[in-house]
Amino acid sequence: QRMAFMYGRFLEHNDVPLGIKAVVAALYEPPQVSLRNSLELQPDEKEELVERLAKSLGLQRVGWIFTDLIPEDPKIGSVKYSRNVDSYFLSAQECITAADFQNRHPSPCSFSSSSYFGSKFTTVVVSGGSDNTITFEGYQVGICSFFYTECRFS
C-alpha cells in the first residue's frame, strides 16, 4: 500500500452552504516503507523543496491519500470490498493519523482567539467498492479526534 500528499487549492463549493472543496492538482509520495497493513513515513529530505515548488505554483498541501487495495480476481482487475458498514471505514490508526495531519494544517479564522479553528485538510482512501471496483472516499475526523491528538502528542 502507498500514500501521497495531495497538493491543490481550496475553493468555494457553490452547491453547499458555506462549503469549501479541495481541488487537487498534484500528488507527492514522500519516502515510505510499505507494510502489509500499514506504512511508515520516512524522513523526507525533499519536503522543503516540494513545499517551495508547490507555493511557487500557487498550490498548497490540501490532504493525503492512501491505498487499501486487495486483489479479488487479478484476471479481471477486481478488488475486495472490505471497508463498509459491517467492518470499518477508517481504522483507529488512520483516524489518529488524519487528526495529526489536520492539527498540522489548521484553518485561519479571524473569530478565534488563536487565529485558527479546525482544518480543511482531507483524507482520501482508495479501496474496493461494493461492486469490487476501485473507489475513492473522502473523510475528515471530528473535532474531538483533533483535540485528542493535540493533547496526546503535545
mmCIF file of C-alpha atoms in Angstrom, residues 66-70 79-83 125-129 133-137:
data_model
loop_
_atom_site.group_PDB
_atom_site.id
_atom_site.type_symbol
_atom_site.label_atom_id
_atom_site.label_comp_id
_atom_site.label_asym_id
_atom_site.label_seq_id
_atom_site.Cartn_x
_atom_site.Cartn_y
_atom_site.Cartn_z
ATOM 1 C CA PHE A 66 -3.660 6.255 0.683
ATOM 2 C CA THR A 67 -4.443 2.908 -0.869
ATOM 3 C CA ASP A 68 -6.012 -0.167 0.698
ATOM 4 C CA LEU A 69 -6.403 -2.401 -2.330
ATOM 5 C CA ILE A 70 -6.596 -6.180 -2.021
ATOM 6 C CA VAL A 79 -10.617 -5.673 -5.695
ATOM 7 C CA LYS A 80 -12.086 -6.783 -2.373
ATOM 8 C CA TYR A 81 -14.841 -4.722 -0.790
ATOM 9 C CA SER A 82 -13.687 -4.549 2.811
ATOM 10 C CA ARG A 83 -14.403 -1.044 4.140
ATOM 11 C CA VAL A 125 -8.962 6.311 0.888
ATOM 12 C CA VAL A 126 -8.542 4.343 -2.343
ATOM 13 C CA SER A 127 -10.218 1.000 -1.712
ATOM 14 C CA GLY A 128 -12.609 -1.565 -3.159
ATOM 15 C CA GLY A 129 -16.253 -0.561 -3.574
ATOM 16 C CA THR A 133 -14.098 -1.761 -8.471
ATOM 17 C CA ILE A 134 -11.675 0.859 -7.168
ATOM 18 C CA THR A 135 -13.388 3.698 -5.296
ATOM 19 C CA PHE A 136 -12.254 6.937 -3.676
ATOM 20 C CA GLU A 137 -13.802 8.013 -0.349
#
